[in-house]
Short mmCIF file of C-alpha atoms in Angstrom, two decimals:
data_model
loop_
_atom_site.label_atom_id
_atom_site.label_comp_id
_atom_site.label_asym_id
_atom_site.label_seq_id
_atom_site.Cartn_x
_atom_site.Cartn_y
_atom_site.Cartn_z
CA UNK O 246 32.55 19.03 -137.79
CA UNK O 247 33.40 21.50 -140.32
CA UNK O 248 32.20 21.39 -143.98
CA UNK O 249 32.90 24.14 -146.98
CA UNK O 250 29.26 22.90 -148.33
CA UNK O 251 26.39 20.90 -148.32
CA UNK O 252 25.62 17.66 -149.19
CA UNK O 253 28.14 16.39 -147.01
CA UNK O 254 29.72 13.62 -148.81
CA UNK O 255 27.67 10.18 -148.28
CA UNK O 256 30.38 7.90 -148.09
CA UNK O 257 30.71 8.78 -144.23
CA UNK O 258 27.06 8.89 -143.52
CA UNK O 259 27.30 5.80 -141.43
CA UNK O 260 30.30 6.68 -139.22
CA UNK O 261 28.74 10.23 -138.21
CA UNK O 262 27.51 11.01 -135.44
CA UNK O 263 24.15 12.31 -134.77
CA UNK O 264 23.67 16.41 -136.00
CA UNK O 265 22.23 18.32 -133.21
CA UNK O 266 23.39 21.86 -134.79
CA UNK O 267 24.11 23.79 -138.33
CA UNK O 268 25.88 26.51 -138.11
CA UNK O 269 26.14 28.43 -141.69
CA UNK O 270 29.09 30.97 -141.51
CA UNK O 271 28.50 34.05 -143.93
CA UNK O 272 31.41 36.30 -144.52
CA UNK O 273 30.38 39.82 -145.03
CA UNK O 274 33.30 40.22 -147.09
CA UNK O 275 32.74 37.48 -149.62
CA UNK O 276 29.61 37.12 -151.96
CA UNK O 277 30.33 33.76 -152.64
CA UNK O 278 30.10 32.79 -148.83
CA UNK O 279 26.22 34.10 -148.74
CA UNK O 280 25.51 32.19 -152.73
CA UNK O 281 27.23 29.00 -150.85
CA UNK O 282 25.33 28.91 -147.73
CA UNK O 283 22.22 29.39 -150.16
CA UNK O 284 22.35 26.77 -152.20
CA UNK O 285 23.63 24.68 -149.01
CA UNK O 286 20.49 25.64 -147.45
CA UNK O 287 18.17 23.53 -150.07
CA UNK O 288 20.30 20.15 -148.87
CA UNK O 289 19.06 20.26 -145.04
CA UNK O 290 16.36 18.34 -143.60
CA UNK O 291 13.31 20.72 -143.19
CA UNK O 292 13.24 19.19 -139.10
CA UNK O 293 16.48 21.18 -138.28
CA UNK O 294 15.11 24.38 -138.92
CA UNK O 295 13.14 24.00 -135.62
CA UNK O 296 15.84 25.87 -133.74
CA UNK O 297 18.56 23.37 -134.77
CA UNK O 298 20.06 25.89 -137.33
CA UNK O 299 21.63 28.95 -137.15
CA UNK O 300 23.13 31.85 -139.27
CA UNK O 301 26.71 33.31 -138.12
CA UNK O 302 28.06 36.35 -139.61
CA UNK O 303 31.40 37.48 -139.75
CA UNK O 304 33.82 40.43 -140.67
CA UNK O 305 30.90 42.63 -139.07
CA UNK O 306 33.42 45.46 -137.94
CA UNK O 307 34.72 46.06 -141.12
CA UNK O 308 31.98 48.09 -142.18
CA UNK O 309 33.88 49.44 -145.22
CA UNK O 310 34.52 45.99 -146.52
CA UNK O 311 31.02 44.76 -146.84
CA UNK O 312 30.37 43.24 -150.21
CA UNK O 313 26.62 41.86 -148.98
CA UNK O 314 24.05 43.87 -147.41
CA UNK O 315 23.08 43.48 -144.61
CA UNK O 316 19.43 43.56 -145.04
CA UNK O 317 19.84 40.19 -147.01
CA UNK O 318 21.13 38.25 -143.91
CA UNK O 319 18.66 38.88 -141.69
CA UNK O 320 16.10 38.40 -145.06
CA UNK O 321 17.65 35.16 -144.75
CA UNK O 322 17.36 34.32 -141.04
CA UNK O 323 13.20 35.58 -141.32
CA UNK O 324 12.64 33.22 -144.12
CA UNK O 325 14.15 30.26 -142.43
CA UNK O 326 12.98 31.08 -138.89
CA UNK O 327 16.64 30.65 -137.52
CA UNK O 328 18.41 33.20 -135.70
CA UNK O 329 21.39 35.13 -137.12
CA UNK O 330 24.22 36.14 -134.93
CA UNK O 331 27.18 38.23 -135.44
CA UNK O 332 30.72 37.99 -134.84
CA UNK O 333 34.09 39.69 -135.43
CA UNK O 334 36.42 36.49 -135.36
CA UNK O 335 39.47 38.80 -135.49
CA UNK O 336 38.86 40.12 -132.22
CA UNK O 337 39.62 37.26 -129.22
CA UNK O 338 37.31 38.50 -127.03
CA UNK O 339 34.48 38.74 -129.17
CA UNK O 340 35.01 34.99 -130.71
CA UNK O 341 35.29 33.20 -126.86
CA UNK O 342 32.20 35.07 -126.43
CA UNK O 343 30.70 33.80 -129.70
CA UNK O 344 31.71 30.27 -128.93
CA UNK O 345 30.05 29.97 -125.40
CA UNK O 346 26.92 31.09 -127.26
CA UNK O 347 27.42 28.40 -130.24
CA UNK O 348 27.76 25.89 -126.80
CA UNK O 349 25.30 26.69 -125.10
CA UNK O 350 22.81 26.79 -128.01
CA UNK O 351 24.20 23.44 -129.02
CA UNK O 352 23.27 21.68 -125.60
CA UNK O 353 19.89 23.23 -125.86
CA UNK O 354 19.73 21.48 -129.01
CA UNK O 355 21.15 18.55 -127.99
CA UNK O 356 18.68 18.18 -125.36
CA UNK O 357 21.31 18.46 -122.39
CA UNK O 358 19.34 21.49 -120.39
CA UNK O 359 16.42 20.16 -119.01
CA UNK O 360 13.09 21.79 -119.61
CA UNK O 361 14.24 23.57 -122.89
CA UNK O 362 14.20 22.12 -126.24
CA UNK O 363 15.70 23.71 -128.97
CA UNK O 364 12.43 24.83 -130.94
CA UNK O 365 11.43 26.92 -127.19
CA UNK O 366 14.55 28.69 -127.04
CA UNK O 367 14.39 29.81 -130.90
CA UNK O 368 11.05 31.19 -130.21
CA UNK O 369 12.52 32.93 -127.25
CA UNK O 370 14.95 34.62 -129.24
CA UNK O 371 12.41 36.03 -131.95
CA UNK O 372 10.15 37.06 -129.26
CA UNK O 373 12.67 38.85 -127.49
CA UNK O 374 13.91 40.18 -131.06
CA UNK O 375 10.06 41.64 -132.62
CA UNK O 376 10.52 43.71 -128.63
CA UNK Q 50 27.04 53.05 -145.28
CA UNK Q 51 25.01 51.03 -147.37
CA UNK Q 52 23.16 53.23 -150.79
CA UNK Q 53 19.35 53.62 -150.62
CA UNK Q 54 18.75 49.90 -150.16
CA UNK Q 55 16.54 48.22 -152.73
CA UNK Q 56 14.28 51.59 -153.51
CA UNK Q 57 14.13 54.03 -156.17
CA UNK Q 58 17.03 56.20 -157.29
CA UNK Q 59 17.61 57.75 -160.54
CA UNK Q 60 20.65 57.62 -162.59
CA UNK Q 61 23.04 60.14 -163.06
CA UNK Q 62 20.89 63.69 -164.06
CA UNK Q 63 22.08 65.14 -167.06
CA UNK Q 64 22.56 69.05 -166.69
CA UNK Q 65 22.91 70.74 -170.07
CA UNK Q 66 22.82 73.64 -167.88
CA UNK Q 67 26.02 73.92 -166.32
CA UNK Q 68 28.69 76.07 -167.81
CA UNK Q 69 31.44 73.20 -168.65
CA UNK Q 70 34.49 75.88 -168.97
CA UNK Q 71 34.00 76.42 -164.92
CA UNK Q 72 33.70 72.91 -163.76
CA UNK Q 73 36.17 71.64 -166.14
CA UNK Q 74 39.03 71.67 -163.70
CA UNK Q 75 37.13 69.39 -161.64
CA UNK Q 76 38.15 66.06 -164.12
CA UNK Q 77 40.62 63.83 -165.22
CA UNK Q 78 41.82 64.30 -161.64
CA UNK Q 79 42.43 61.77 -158.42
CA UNK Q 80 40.43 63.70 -155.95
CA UNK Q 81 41.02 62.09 -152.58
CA UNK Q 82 37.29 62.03 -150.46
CA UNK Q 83 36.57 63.13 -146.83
CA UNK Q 84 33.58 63.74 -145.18
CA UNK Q 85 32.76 66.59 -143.00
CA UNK Q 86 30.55 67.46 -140.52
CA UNK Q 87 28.81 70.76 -140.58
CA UNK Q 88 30.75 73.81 -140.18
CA UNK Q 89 29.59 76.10 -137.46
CA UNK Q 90 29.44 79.71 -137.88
CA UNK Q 91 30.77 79.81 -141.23
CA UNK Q 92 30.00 83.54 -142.93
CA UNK Q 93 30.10 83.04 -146.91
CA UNK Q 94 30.61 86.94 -146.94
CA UNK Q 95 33.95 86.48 -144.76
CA UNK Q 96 35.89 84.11 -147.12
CA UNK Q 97 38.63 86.82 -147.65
CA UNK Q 98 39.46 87.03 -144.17
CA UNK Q 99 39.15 83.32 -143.98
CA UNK Q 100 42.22 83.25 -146.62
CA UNK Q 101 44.23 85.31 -144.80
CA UNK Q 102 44.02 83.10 -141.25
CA UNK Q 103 44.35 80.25 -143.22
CA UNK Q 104 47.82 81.66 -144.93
CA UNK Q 105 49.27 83.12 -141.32
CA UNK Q 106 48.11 79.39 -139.47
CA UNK Q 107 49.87 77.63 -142.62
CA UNK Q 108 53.22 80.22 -142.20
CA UNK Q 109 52.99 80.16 -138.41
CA UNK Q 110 52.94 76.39 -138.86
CA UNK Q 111 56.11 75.97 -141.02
CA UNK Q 112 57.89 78.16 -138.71
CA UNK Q 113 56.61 75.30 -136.06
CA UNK Q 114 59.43 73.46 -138.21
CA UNK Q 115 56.44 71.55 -139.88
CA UNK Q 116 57.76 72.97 -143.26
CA UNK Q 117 56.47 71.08 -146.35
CA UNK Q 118 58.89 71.20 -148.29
CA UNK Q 119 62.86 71.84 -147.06
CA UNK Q 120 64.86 73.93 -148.35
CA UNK Q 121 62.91 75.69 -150.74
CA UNK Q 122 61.71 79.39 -149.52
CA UNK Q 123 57.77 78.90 -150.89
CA UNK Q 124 55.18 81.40 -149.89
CA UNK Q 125 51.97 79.82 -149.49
CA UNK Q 126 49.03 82.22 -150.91
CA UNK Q 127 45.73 81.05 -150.66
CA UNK Q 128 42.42 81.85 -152.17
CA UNK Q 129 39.35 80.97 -150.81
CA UNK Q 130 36.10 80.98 -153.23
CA UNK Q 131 32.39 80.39 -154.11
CA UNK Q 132 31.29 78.00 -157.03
CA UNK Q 133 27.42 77.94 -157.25
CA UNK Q 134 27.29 75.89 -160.30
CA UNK Q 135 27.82 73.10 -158.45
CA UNK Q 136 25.51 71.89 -156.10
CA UNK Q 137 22.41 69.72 -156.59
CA UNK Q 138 19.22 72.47 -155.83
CA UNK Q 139 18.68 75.40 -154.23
CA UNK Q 140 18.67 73.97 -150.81
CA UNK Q 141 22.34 73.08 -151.16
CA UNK Q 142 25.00 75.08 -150.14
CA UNK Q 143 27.31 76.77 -153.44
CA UNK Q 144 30.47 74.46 -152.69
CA UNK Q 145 33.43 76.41 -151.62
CA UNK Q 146 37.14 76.17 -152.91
CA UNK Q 147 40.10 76.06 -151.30
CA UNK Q 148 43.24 77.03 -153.53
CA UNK Q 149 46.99 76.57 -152.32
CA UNK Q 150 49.71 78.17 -154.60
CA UNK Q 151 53.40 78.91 -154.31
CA UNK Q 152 54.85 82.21 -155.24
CA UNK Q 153 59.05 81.59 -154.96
CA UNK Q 154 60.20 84.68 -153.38
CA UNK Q 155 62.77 85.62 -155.97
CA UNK Q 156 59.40 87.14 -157.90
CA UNK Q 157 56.24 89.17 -156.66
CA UNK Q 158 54.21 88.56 -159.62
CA UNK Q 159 51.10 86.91 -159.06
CA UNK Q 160 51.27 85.35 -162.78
CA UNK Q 161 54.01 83.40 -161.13
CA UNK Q 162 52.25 81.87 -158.32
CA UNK Q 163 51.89 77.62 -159.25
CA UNK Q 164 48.96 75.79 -157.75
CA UNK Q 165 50.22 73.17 -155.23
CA UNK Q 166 47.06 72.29 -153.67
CA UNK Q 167 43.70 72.11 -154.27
CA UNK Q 168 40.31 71.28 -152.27
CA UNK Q 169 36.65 71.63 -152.63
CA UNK Q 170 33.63 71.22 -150.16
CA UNK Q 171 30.50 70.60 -151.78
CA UNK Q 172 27.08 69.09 -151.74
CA UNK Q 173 24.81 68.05 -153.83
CA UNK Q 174 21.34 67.11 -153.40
CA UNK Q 175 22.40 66.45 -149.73
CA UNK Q 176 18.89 67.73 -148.31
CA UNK Q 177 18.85 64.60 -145.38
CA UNK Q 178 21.84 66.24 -144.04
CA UNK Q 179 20.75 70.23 -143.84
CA UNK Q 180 17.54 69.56 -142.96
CA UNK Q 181 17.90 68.42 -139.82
CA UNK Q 182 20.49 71.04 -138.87
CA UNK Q 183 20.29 73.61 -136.63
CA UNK Q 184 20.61 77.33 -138.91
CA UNK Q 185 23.98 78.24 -137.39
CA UNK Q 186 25.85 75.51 -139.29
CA UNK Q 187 26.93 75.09 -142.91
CA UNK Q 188 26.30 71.57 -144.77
CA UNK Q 189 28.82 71.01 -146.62
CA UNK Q 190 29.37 67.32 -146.42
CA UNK Q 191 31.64 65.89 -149.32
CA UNK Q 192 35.45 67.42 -149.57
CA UNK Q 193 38.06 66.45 -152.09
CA UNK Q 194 41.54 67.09 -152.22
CA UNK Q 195 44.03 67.28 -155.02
CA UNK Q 196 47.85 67.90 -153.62
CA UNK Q 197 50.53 66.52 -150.91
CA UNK Q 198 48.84 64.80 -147.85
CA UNK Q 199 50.65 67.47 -145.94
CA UNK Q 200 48.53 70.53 -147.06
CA UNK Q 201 45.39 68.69 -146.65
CA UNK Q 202 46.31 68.16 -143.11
CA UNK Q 203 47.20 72.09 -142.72
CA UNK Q 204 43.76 72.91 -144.22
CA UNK Q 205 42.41 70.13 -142.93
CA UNK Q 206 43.32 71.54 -138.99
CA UNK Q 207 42.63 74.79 -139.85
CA UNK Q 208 39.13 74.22 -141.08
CA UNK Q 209 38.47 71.82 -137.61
CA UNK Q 210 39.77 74.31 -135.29
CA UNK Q 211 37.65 77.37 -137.09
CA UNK Q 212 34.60 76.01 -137.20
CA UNK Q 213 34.53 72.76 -135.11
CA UNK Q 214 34.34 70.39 -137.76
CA UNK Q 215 35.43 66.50 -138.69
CA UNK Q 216 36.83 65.15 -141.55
CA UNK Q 217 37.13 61.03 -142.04
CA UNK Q 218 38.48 59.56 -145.18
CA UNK Q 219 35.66 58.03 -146.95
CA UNK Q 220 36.18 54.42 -147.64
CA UNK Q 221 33.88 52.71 -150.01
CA UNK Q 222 32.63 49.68 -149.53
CA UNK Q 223 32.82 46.98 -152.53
CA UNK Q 224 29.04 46.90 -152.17
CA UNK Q 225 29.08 50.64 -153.15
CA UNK Q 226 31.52 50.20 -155.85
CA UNK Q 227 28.77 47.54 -157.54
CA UNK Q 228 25.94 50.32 -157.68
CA UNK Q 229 28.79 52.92 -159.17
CA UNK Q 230 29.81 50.79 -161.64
CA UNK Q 231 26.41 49.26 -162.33
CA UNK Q 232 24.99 52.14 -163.28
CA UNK Q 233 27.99 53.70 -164.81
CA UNK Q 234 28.34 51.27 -167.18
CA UNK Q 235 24.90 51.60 -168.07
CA UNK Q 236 25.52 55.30 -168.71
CA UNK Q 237 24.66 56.56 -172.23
CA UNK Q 238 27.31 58.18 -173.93
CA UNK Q 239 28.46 60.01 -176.91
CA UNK Q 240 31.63 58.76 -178.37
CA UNK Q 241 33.51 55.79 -178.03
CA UNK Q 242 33.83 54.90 -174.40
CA UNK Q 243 36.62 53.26 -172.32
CA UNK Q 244 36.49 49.89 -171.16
CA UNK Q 245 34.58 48.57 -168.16
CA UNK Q 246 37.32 47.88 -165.57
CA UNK Q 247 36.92 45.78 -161.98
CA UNK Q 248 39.97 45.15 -159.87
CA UNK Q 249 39.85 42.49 -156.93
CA UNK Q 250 41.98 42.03 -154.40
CA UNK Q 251 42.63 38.40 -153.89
CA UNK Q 252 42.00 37.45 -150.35
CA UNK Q 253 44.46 35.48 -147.37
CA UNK Q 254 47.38 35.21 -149.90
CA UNK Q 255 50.79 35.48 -149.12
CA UNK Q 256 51.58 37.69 -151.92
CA UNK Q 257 49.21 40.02 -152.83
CA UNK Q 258 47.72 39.24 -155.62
CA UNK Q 259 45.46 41.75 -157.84
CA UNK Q 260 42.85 40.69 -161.08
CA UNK Q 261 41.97 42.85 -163.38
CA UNK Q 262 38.11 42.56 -165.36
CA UNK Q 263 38.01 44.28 -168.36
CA UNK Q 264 34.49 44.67 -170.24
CA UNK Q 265 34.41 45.97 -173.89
CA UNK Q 266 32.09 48.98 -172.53
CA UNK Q 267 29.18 48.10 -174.72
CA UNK Q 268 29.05 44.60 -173.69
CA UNK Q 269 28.30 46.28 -170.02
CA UNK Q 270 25.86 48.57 -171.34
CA UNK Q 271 24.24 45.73 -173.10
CA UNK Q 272 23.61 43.38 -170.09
CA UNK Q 273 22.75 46.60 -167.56
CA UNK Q 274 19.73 47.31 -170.43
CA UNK Q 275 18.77 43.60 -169.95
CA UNK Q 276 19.10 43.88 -166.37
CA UNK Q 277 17.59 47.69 -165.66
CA UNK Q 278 13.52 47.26 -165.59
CA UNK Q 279 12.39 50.53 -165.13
CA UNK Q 280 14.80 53.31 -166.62
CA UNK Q 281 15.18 55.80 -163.62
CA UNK Q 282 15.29 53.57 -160.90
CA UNK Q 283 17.56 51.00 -160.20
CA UNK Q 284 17.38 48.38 -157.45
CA UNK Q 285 19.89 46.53 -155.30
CA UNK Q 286 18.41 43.33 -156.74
CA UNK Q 287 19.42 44.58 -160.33
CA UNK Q 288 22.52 45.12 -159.22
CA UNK Q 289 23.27 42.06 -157.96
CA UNK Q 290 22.33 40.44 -160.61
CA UNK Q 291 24.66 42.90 -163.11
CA UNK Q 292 27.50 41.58 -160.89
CA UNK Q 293 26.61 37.85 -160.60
CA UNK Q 294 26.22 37.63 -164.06
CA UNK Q 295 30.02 39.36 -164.39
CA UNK Q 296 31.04 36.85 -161.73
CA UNK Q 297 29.52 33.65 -163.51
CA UNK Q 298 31.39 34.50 -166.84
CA UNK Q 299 34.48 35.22 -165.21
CA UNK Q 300 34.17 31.51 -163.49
CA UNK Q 301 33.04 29.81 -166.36
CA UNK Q 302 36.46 31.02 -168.30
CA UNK Q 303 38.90 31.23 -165.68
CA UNK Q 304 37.29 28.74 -162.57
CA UNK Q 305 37.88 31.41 -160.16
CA UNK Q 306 35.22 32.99 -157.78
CA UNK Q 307 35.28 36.74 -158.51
CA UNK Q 308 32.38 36.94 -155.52
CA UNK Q 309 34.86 35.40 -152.83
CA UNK Q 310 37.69 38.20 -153.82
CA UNK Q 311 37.32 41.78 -152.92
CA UNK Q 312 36.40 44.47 -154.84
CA UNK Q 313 38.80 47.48 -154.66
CA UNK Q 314 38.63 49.58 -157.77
CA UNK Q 315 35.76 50.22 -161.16
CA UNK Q 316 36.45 51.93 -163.82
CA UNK Q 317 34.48 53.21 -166.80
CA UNK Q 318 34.31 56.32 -169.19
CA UNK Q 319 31.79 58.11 -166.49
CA UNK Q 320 33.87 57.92 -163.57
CA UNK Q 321 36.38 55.82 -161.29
CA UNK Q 322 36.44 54.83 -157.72
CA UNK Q 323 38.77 53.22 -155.04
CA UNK Q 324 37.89 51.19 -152.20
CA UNK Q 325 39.93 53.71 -150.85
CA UNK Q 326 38.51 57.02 -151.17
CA UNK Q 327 39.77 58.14 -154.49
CA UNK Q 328 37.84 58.86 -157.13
CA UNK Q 329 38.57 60.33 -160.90
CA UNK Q 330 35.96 61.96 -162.98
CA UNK Q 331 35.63 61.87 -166.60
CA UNK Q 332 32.53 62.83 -167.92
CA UNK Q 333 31.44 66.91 -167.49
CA UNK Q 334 27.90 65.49 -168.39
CA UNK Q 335 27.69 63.06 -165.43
CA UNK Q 336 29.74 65.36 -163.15
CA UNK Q 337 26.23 66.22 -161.17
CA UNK Q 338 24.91 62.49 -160.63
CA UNK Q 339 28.89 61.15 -160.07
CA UNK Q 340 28.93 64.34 -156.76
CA UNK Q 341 25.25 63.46 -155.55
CA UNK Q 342 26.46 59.69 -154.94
CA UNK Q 343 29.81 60.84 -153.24
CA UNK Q 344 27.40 63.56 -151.35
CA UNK Q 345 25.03 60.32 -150.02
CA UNK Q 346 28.02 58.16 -149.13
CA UNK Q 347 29.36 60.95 -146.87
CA UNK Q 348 26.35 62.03 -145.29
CA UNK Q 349 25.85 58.03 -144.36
CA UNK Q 350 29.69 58.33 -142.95
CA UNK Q 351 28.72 61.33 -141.04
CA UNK Q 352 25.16 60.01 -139.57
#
């Protein structure tokens, strides 16, 4: 399910399935993407950020083209314990790759690997990143 | 590529020192930006000689057939020199010139000879480059060009194959054109300045579509005075709050979301800069502080 912002709209809160994942896309490009994922942030459950959310960041190759720093994303990722990954969606091979790690976190969080829940493999990732 | 993130950094230095008369050539022109890496086995003493390989590799390569211009029968002369006023201390190199000018062969007067081209290495305050440098080589990070592509690229060649150099464009990131127009907007200055100017570059459209931000210029210096906290410093935080607060008035007039665009071009009385690499100065007084930004931004290119 893809959404521009949070709240998602109540009307549909009934028909929706259960939300095993958040994904918030940053462009690197765009300001506006990092102020909108921001104030997004506030609207989500304070549960999911037990390894059910995650920051992606795009554009990353165009280095020339940044308009936020760097240092703010992973500011952001710290402050809401959730791991930030990054991704050039213009390349094909990089974005397949991107998506079988958006899967497989997703049935980690979904509970659909046994022996690993979502909030063990998040602390596996910040272990491995403080190495 | 990012500017000294979040810590101190002073704003443009005022020199009163600097003779204006020799630097003034320097504005109210697009200089085009490289960086370079460190020259090897450059002799200051040998810049004669250096003028005269440079002249036979730029004859030797229009007889190639890679003539600049057809047609005409040019001379290329070329004068190689020092300028110590400009660089930022002591432990900078003096930044060197590079002067292209035609002679037409009909006359042999050197009062006839026109300028066609025009480049400068220099460096200022760029002390984390040259410190970490082995003696043999020359820092010398920041070039700018003035002239037809085509001569930089003969210079350009001539400069990589003599001393085993590389020049890249430098781009400029529209985080880096924030901080440059942040703080020259917040420049004090004497007379009447120009306006505050930010272009974006509408994103994903099938036309391209440009929009043009134009500050009265002490509106700008008004709201970087709110913003600024402690004068001789500025911080990434203050200038992200100079530009959100541009971005919020922009949207509450015109609905659009300035921060979603990129930035490509600022403009004020101090100085202006393209996302591109091209960058104009206007201001002999801020001439120093304009170089020692260009000198960080290509020493982060190089590194």
């Amino acid at each position: 399910h893809l959404a521009t912002s949070l709240p998602l709209p109540s009307e549909r809160d009934h028909l929706r399935p259960r939300i095993d994942l958040v994904v918030f896309m940053i462009d690197i490009k765009s300001k506006y993407s990092l102020k909108n994922v921001e104030t997004s942030l506030a609207h989500v459950d304070a549960s999911f950020f037990l390894g059910k959310v995650c920051f992606l960041v795009t554009g990353v190759g165009r280095v020339n083209a940044c308009s936020i720093e760097t240092n703010a994303v992973c500011k952001l990722g710290e402050a809401y314990c959730s791991p930030v990954l990054h991704c050039e969606l213009e390349l094909e091979g990089v974005r397949a790759a991107t998506a079988q790690r958006l899967l497989r976190m997703l049935q980690i969080c979904a509970g659909h690997i046994p022996g690993f829940s979502a909030l063990s493999f998040v602390s596996l990732l910040r272990n491995s990143d403080d190495d | 590529f990012n500017l000294i993130p979040a810590i101190l950094f002073s704003p443009p230095p005022r020199q009163e020192n600097v003779d204006p008369q020799k630097t003034a050539f320097l504005l109210r022109k697009a200089w085009t930006l490289y960086s370079v890496t460190p020259l090897y086995g450059f002799r200051r003493g040998r810049l004669r000689d250096y003028a005269r390989l440079l002249s036979a590799f730029i004859a030797a390569e229009k007889q190639k057939g890679l003539a600049v211009e057809v047609g005409v029968e040019l001379d290329i002369k070329v004068a190689l020199s020092s300028l110590a006023e400009l660089r930022g201390s002591e432990l900078d190199q003096a930044a060197l010139l590079v002067q292209l000018s035609s002679r037409s062969r009909a006359s042999s007067r050197s009062s006839e000879d026109k300028p066609v081209w025009l480049g400068w290495f220099c460096s200022v305050f760029g002390e984390d480059l040259s410190e970490n440098v082995p003696e043999a080589f020359t820092c010398l990070p920041l070039f700018l060009t003035h002239g037809a592509e085509s001569y930089t690229s003969l210079v350009g060649r001539w400069f990589q194959k003599t001393f085993d150099c590389c020049f890249r464009r430098l781009a400029i990131s529209p985080m880096n054109l924030s901080w440059m127009v942040a703080m020259w907007a917040g420049c004090k200055l004497d007379r009447a300045a120009s306006a505050v100017e930010l272009v974006f570059s509408m994103p994903r459209l099938s036309q391209p579509l440009d929009i043009s931000y134009a500050i009265h210029p002490e509106d700008a210096k008004a709201l970087w005075d709110t913003v600024q906290k402690t004068p001789g410093e500025i911080t990434q935080e203050e200038v992200d709050v100079f530009m959100d607060c541009l971005y919020a008035h922009f949207h509450r007039h015109f609905k659009i979301h300035l921060s979603a665009a990129k930035l490509v071009k600022v403009s004020t009385a101090v100085a202006s800069a393209h996302c591109d690499g091209i960058v104009k100065i206007l201001h002999s007084q801020y001439l120093p502080g304009v170089l020692m930004l260009l000198t960080e931004l290509a020493i982060s290119q190089i590194q």
